[in-house]
mmCIF file of C-alpha atoms in Angstrom:
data_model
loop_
_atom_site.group_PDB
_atom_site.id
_atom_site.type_symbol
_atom_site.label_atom_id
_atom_site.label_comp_id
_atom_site.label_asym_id
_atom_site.label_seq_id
_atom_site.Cartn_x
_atom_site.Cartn_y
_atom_site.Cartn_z
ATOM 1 C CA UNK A 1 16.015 206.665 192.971
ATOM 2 C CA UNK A 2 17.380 203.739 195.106
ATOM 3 C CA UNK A 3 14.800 201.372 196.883
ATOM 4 C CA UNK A 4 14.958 197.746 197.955
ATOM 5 C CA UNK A 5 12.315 195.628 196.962
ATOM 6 C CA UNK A 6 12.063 192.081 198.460
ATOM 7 C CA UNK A 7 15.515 192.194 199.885
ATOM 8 C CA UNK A 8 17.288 193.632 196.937
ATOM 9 C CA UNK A 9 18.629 197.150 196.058
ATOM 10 C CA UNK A 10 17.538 198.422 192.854
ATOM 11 C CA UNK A 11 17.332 201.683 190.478
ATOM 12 C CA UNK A 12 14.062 202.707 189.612
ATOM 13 C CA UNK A 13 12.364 205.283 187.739
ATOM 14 C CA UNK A 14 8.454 205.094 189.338
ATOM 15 C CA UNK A 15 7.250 207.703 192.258
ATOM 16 C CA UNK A 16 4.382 205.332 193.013
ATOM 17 C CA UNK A 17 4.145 201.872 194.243
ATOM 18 C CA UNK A 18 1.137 201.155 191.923
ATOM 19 C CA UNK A 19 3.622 202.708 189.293
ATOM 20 C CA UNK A 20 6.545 200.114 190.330
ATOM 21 C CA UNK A 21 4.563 197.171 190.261
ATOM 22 C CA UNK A 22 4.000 198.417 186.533
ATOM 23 C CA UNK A 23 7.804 198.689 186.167
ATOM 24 C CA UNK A 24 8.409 195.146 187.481
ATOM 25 C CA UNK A 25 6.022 193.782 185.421
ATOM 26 C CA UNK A 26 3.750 192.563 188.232
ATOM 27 C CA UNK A 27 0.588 193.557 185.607
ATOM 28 C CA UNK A 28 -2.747 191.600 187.533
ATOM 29 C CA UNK A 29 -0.477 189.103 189.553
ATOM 30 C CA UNK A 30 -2.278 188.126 193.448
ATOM 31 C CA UNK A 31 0.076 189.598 195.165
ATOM 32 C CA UNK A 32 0.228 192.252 198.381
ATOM 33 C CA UNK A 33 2.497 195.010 199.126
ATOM 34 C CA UNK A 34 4.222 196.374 202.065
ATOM 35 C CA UNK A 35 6.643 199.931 202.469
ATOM 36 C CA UNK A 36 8.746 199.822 205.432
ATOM 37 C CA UNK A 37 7.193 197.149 207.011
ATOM 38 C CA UNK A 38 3.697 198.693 206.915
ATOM 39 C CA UNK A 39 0.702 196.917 204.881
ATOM 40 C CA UNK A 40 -0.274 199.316 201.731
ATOM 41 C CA UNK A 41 -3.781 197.967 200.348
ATOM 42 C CA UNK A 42 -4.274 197.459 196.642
ATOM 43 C CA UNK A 43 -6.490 200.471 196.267
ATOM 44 C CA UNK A 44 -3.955 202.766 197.993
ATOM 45 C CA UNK A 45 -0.899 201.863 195.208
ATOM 46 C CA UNK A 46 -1.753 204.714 193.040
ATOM 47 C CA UNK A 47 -0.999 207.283 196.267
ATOM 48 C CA UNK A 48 1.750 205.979 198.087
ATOM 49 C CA UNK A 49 4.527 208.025 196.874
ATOM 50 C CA UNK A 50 8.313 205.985 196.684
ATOM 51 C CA UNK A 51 10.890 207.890 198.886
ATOM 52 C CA UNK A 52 14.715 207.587 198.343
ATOM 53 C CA UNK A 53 15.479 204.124 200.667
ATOM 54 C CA UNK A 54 12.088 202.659 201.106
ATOM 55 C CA UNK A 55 12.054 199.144 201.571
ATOM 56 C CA UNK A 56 9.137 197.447 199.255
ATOM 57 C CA UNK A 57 7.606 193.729 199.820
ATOM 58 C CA UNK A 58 5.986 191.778 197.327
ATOM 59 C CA UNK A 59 4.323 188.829 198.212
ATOM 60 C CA UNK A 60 2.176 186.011 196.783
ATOM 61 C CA UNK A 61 0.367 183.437 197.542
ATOM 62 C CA UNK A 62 2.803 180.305 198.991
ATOM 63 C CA UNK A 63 2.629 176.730 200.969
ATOM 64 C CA UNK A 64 2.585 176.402 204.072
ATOM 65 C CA UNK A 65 2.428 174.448 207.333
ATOM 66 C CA UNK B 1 -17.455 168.584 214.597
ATOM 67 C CA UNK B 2 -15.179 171.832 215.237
ATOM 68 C CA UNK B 3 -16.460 174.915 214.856
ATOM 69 C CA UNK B 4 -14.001 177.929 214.540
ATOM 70 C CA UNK B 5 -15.487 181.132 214.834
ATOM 71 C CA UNK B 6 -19.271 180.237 213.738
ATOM 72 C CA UNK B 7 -18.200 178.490 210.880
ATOM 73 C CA UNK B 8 -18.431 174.337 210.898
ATOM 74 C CA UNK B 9 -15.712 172.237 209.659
ATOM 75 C CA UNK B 10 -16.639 168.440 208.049
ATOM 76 C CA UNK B 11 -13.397 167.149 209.415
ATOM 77 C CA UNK B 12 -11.051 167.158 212.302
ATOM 78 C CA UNK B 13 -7.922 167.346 210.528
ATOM 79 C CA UNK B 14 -6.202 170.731 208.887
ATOM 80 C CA UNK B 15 -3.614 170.155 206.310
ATOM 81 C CA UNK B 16 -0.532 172.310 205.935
ATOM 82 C CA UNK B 17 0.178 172.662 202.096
ATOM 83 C CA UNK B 18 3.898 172.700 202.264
ATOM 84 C CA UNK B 19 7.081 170.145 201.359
ATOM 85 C CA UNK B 20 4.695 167.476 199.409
ATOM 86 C CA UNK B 21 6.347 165.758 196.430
ATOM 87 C CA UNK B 22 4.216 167.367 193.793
ATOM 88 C CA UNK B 23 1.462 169.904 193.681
ATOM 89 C CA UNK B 24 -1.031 166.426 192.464
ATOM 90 C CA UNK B 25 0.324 164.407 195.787
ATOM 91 C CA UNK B 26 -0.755 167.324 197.892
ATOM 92 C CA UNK B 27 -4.209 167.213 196.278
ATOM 93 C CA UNK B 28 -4.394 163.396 196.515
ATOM 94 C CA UNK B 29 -3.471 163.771 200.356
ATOM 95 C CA UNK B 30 -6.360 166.379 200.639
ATOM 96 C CA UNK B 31 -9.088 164.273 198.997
ATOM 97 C CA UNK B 32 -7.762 161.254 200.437
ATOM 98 C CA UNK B 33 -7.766 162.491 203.648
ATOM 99 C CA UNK B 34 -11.094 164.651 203.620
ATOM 100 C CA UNK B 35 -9.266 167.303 205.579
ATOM 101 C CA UNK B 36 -11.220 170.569 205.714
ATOM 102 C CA UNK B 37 -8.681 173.411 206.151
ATOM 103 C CA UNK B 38 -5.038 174.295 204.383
ATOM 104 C CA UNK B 39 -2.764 176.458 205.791
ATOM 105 C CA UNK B 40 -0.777 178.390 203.250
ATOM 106 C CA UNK B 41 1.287 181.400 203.452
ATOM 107 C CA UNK B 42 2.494 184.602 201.515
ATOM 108 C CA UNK B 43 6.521 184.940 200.415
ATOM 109 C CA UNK B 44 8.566 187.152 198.112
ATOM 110 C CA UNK B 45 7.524 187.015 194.831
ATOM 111 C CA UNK B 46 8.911 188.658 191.028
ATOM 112 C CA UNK B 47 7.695 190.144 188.394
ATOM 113 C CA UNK B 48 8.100 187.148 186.329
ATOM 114 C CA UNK B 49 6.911 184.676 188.433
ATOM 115 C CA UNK B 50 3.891 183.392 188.603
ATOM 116 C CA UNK B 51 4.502 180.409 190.784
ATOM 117 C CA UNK B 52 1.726 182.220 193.699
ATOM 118 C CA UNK B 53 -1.162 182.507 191.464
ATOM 119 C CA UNK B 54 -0.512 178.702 190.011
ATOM 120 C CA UNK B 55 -0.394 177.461 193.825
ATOM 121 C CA UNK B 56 -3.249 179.281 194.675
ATOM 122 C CA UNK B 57 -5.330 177.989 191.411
ATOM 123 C CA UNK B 58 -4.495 174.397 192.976
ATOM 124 C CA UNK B 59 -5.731 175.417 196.681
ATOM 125 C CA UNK B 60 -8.770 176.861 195.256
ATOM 126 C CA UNK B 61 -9.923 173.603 193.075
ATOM 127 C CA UNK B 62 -9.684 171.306 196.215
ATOM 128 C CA UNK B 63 -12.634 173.260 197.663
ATOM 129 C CA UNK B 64 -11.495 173.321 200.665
ATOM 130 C CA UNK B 65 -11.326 176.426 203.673
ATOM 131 C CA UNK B 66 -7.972 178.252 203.590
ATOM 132 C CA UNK B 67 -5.805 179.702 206.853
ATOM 133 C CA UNK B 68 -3.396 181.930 205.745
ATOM 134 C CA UNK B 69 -0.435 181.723 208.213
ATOM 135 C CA UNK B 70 2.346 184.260 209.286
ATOM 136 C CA UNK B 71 5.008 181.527 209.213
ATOM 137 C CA UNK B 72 8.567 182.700 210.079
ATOM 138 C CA UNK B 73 7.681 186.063 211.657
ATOM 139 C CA UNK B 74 9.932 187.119 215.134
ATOM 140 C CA UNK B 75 8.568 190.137 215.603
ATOM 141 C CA UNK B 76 5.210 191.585 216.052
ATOM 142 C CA UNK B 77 5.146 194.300 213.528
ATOM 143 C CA UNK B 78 6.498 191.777 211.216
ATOM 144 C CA UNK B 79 3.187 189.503 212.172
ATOM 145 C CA UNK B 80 0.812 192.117 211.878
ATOM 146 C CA UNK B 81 2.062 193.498 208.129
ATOM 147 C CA UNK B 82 2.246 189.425 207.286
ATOM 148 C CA UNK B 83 -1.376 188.724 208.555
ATOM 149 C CA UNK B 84 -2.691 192.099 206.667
ATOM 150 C CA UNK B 85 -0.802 191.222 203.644
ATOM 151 C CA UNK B 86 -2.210 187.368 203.844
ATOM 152 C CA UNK B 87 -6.048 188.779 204.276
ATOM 153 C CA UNK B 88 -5.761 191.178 200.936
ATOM 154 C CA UNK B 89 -4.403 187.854 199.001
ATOM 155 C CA UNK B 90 -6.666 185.557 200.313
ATOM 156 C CA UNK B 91 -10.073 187.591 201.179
ATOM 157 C CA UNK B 92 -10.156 185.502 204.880
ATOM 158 C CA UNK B 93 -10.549 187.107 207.985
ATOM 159 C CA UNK B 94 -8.852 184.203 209.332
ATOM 160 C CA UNK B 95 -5.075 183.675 210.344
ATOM 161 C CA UNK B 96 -2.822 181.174 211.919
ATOM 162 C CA UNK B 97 -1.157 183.631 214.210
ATOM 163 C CA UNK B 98 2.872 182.734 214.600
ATOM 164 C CA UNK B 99 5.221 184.991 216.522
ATOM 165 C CA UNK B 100 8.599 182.808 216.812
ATOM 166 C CA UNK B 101 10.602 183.630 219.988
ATOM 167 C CA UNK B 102 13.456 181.078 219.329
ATOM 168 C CA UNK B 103 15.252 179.957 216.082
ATOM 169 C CA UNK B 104 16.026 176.803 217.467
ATOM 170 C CA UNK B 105 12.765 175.155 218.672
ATOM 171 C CA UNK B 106 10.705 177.688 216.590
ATOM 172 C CA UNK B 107 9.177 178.217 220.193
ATOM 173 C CA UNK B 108 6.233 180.922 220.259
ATOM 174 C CA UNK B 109 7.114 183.832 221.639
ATOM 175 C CA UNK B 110 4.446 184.769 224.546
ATOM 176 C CA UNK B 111 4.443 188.054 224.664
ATOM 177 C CA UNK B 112 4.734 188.623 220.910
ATOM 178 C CA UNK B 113 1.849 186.762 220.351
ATOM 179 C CA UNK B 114 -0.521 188.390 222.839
ATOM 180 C CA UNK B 115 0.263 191.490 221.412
ATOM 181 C CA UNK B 116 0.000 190.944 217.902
ATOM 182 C CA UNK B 117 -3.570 188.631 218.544
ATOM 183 C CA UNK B 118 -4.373 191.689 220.185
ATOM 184 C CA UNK B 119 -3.586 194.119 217.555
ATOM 185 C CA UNK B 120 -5.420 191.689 215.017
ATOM 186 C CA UNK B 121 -8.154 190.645 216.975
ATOM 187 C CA UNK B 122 -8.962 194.551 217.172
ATOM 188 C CA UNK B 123 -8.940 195.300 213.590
ATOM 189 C CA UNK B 124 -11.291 191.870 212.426
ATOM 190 C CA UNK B 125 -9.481 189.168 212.117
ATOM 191 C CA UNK B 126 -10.030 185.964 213.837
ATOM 192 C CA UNK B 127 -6.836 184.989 214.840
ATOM 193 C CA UNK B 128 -5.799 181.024 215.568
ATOM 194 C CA UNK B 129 -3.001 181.449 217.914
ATOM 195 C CA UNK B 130 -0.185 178.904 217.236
ATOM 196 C CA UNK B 131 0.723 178.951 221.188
ATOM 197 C CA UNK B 132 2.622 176.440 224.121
ATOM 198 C CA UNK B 133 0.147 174.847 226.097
ATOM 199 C CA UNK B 134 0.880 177.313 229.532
ATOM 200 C CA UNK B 135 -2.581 177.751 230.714
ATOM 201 C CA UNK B 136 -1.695 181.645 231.575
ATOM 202 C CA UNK B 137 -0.504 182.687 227.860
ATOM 203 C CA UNK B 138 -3.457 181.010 226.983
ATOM 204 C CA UNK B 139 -5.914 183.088 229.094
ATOM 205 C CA UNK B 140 -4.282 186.063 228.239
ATOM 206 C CA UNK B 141 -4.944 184.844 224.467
ATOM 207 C CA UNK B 142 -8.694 184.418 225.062
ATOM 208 C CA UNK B 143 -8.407 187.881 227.213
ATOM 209 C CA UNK B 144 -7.058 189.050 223.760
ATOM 210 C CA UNK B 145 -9.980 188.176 221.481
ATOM 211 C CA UNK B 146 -8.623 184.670 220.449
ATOM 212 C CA UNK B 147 -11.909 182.328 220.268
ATOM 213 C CA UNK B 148 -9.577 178.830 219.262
ATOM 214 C CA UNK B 149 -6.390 178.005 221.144
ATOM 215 C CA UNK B 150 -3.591 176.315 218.567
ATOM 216 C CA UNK B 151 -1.368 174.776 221.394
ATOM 217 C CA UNK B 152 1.882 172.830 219.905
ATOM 218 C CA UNK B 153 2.616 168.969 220.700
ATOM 219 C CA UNK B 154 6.006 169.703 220.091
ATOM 220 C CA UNK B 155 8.161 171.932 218.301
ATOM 221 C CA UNK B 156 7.289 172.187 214.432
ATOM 222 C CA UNK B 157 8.794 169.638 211.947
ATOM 223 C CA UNK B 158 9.734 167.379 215.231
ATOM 224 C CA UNK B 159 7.338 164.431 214.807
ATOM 225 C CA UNK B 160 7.610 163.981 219.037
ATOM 226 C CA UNK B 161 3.934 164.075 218.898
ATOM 227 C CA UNK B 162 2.559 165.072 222.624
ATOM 228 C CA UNK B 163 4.971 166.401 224.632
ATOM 229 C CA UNK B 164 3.094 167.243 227.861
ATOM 230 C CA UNK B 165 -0.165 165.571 228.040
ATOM 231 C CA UNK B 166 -0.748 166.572 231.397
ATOM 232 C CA UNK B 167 -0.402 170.263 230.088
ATOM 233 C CA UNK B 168 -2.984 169.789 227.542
ATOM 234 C CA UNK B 169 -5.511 167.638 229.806
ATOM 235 C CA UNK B 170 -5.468 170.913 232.204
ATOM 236 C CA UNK B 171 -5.816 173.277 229.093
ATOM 237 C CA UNK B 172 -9.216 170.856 227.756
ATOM 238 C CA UNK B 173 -10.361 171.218 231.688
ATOM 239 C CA UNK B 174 -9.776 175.147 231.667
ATOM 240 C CA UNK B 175 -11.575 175.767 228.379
ATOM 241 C CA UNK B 176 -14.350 173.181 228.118
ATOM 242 C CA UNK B 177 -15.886 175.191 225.088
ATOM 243 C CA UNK B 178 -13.576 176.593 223.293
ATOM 244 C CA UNK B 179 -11.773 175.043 220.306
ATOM 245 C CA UNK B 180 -8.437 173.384 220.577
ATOM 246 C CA UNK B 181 -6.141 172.103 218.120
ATOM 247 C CA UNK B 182 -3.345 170.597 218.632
ATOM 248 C CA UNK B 183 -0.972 172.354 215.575
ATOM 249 C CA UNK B 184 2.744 171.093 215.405
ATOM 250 C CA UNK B 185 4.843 168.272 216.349
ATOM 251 C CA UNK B 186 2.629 165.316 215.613
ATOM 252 C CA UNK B 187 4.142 162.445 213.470
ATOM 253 C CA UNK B 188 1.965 159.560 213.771
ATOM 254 C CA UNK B 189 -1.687 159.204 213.547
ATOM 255 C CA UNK B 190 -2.115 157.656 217.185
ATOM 256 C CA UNK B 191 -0.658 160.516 218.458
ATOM 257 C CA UNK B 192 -3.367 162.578 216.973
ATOM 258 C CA UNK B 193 -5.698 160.143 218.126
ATOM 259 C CA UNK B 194 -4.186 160.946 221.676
ATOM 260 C CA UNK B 195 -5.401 164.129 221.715
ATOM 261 C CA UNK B 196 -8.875 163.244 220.387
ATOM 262 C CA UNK B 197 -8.778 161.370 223.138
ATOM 263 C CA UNK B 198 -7.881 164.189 225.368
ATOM 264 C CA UNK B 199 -11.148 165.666 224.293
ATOM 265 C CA UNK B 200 -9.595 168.270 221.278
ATOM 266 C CA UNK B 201 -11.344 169.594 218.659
ATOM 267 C CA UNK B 202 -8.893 168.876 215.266
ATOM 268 C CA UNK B 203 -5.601 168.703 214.573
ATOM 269 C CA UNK B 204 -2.905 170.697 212.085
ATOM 270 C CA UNK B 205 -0.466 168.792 210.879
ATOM 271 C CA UNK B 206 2.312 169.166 207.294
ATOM 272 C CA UNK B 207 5.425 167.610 207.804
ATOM 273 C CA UNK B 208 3.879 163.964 208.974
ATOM 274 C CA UNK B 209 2.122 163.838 206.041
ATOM 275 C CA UNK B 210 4.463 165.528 203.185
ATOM 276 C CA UNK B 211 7.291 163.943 204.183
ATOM 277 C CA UNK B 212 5.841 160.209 204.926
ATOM 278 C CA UNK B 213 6.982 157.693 201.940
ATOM 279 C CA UNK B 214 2.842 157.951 200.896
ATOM 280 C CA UNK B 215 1.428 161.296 201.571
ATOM 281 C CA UNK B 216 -1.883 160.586 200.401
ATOM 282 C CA UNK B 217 -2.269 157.649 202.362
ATOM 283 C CA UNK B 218 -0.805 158.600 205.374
ATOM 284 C CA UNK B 219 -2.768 161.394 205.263
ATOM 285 C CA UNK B 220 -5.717 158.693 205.303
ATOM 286 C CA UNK B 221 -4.122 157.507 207.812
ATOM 287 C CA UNK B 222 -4.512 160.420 210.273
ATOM 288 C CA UNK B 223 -7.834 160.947 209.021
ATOM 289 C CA UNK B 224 -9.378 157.781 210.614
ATOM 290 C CA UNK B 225 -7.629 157.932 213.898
ATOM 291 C CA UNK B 226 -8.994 161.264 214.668
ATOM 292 C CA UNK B 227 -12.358 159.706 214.187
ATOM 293 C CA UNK B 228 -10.947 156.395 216.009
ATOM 294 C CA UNK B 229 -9.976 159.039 219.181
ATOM 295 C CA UNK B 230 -13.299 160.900 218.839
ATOM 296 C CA UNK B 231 -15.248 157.926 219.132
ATOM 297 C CA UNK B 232 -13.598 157.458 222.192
ATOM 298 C CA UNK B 233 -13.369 160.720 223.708
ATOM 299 C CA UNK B 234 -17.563 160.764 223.269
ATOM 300 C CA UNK B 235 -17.883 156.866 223.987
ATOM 301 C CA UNK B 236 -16.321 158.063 227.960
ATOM 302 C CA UNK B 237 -13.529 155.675 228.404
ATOM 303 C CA UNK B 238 -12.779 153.629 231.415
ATOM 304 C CA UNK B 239 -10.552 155.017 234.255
ATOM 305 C CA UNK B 240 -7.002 153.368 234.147
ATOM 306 C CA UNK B 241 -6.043 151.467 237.583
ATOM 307 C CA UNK B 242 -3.153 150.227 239.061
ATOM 308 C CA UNK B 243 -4.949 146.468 239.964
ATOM 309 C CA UNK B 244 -5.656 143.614 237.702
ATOM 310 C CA UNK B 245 -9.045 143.201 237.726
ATOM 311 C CA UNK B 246 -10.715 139.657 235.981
ATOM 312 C CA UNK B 247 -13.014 140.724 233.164
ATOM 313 C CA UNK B 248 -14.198 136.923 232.646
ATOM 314 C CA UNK B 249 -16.771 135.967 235.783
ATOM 315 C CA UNK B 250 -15.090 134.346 238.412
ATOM 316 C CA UNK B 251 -18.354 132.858 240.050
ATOM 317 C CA UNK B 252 -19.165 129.696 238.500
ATOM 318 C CA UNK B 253 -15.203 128.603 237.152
ATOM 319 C CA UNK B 254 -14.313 124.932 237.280
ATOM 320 C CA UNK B 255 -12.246 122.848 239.818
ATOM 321 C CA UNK B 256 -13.242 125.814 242.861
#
């Protein structure tokens, strides 16, 4: 299945964003998600299915003005 | 000193954390300074990296309250996801609100911004509007659930310091009580002692400080002339006039 996360297009094998953070190697890294533009909590990873196309963000902590 | 949404600050300036030398110059500039807020933001990050979670350890060490920002955003959606994204990371209700209307002047975007304060405002957070300083945005911000205005001096990264001090004199008058900070566009620390003077409640400042030759002590620097401008804003200066008017008695002078 074909997604984009954080601006790139990649393959991937996981049906669940909790799953691709997994696959990514994100393990217990502060970070928060997004799929197609909407905000996905931490606790809701494990449910929110991947579709062919979504668009995944993956943000951490940054500077800032 | 300013208090933003029931919770006291100990100083009058707010610190961006971005463009600094080094990671130990932006602490120096913090504990030099005694500023009481950083602004940080959330960006793209990989697996591999854990750049975030090092940055964060740093922010979290200097003790200090953190306002995530939505830096960058042009849209309101875009604002929204960014603020919800910035309170999961950083467990803070609070958010520097940006919705850019232009690329060039990095200009808020009015309408944007109403709607997305109003979107955030209604599901908890306390939003700090980065805003001009038109006094009818700014009602409708209030109107919104906004409790601290964030007008600009000038456009971000400019250093012009206060563009349109009669603006901001009529925004002080409008809200007597509610906070005010001037956030953007300051590069010197009379100019931020300007709009102590003008009767505002703190500053937010990054580039004047991160890029100066000595963060740390410019930072300093800033520091004391928002307590210089305070002292004068609460000491009620003298009205200016137009006449020269002898301070030294004229009753009593020699040769008369």
């Amino acid at each position: 299945m074909n997604i984009t996360v954080n601006g790139t297009t990649q393959d991937t094998a996981a049906t669940t964003l909790d799953a691709l953070l997994t696959e990514l190697g994100y393990g217990e890294a502060k970070v928060a998600t997004a799929v197609n533009e909407s905000f996905v909590p931490a606790i809701k990873r494990p449910e929110q299915r991947l579709n062919h196309g979504d668009r995944i963000e993956i943000v951490a902590p940054r500077q800032g003005g | 000193m300013p208090v933003f949404y029931e919770t006291e600050i100990a100083s009058r300036l707010m610190l961006g954390t971005a463009q600094y030398p080094s990671p130990a110059i932006l602490a120096q500039a913090f504990r030099r300074s005694g500023a009481g807020i950083a602004t940080v933001s959330v960006r793209r990050e990989s697996g591999g990296d854990r750049a975030g979670q090092a940055f964060w350890d740093m922010i979290r060490e200097l003790g200090v309250h953190v306002l995530p920002n939505t830096a960058g955003c042009h849209s309101v959606r875009e604002a929204v996801t960014t603020a919800q994204m910035a309170r999961e990371i950083f467990d803070t209700n609070w958010i520097k609100l940006e919705v850019i209307g232009h690329a060039d002047t990095l200009q808020p975007d009015p309408f944007g911004l109403v709607e997305a304060a109003r979107i955030l405002s209604e599901d908890g957070f306390q939003v700090f509007p980065y805003c001009t300083e038109d006094l009818v945005l700014c009602e409708r911000l209030v109107e919104a659930g906004c409790r601290v205005l964030m007008p600009w001096g000038a456009p971000i990264g400019t250093g012009l310091g206060l563009n349109n001090i009669y603006g901001l004199r009529s925004l002080r008058a409008h809200f007597p009580d509610l906070p005010l900070v001037i956030d953007a566009g300051l590069g010197l620390p009379s100019q931020a002692a300007h709009a102590m003077e003008l009767g505002y409640d703190a500053v937010l400042l990054n580039t004047a400080v991160a890029k100066a030759g000595d963060p740390a002590m410019m930072a300093e620097g800033f520091a004391r002339a928002l307590e210089a401008g305070r002292l004068a804003f609460e000491a009620d200066p003298m009205e200016p006039r137009d006449m020269a008017a002898p301070s030294t008695p004229v009753l009593g002078r020699a040769f008369t």
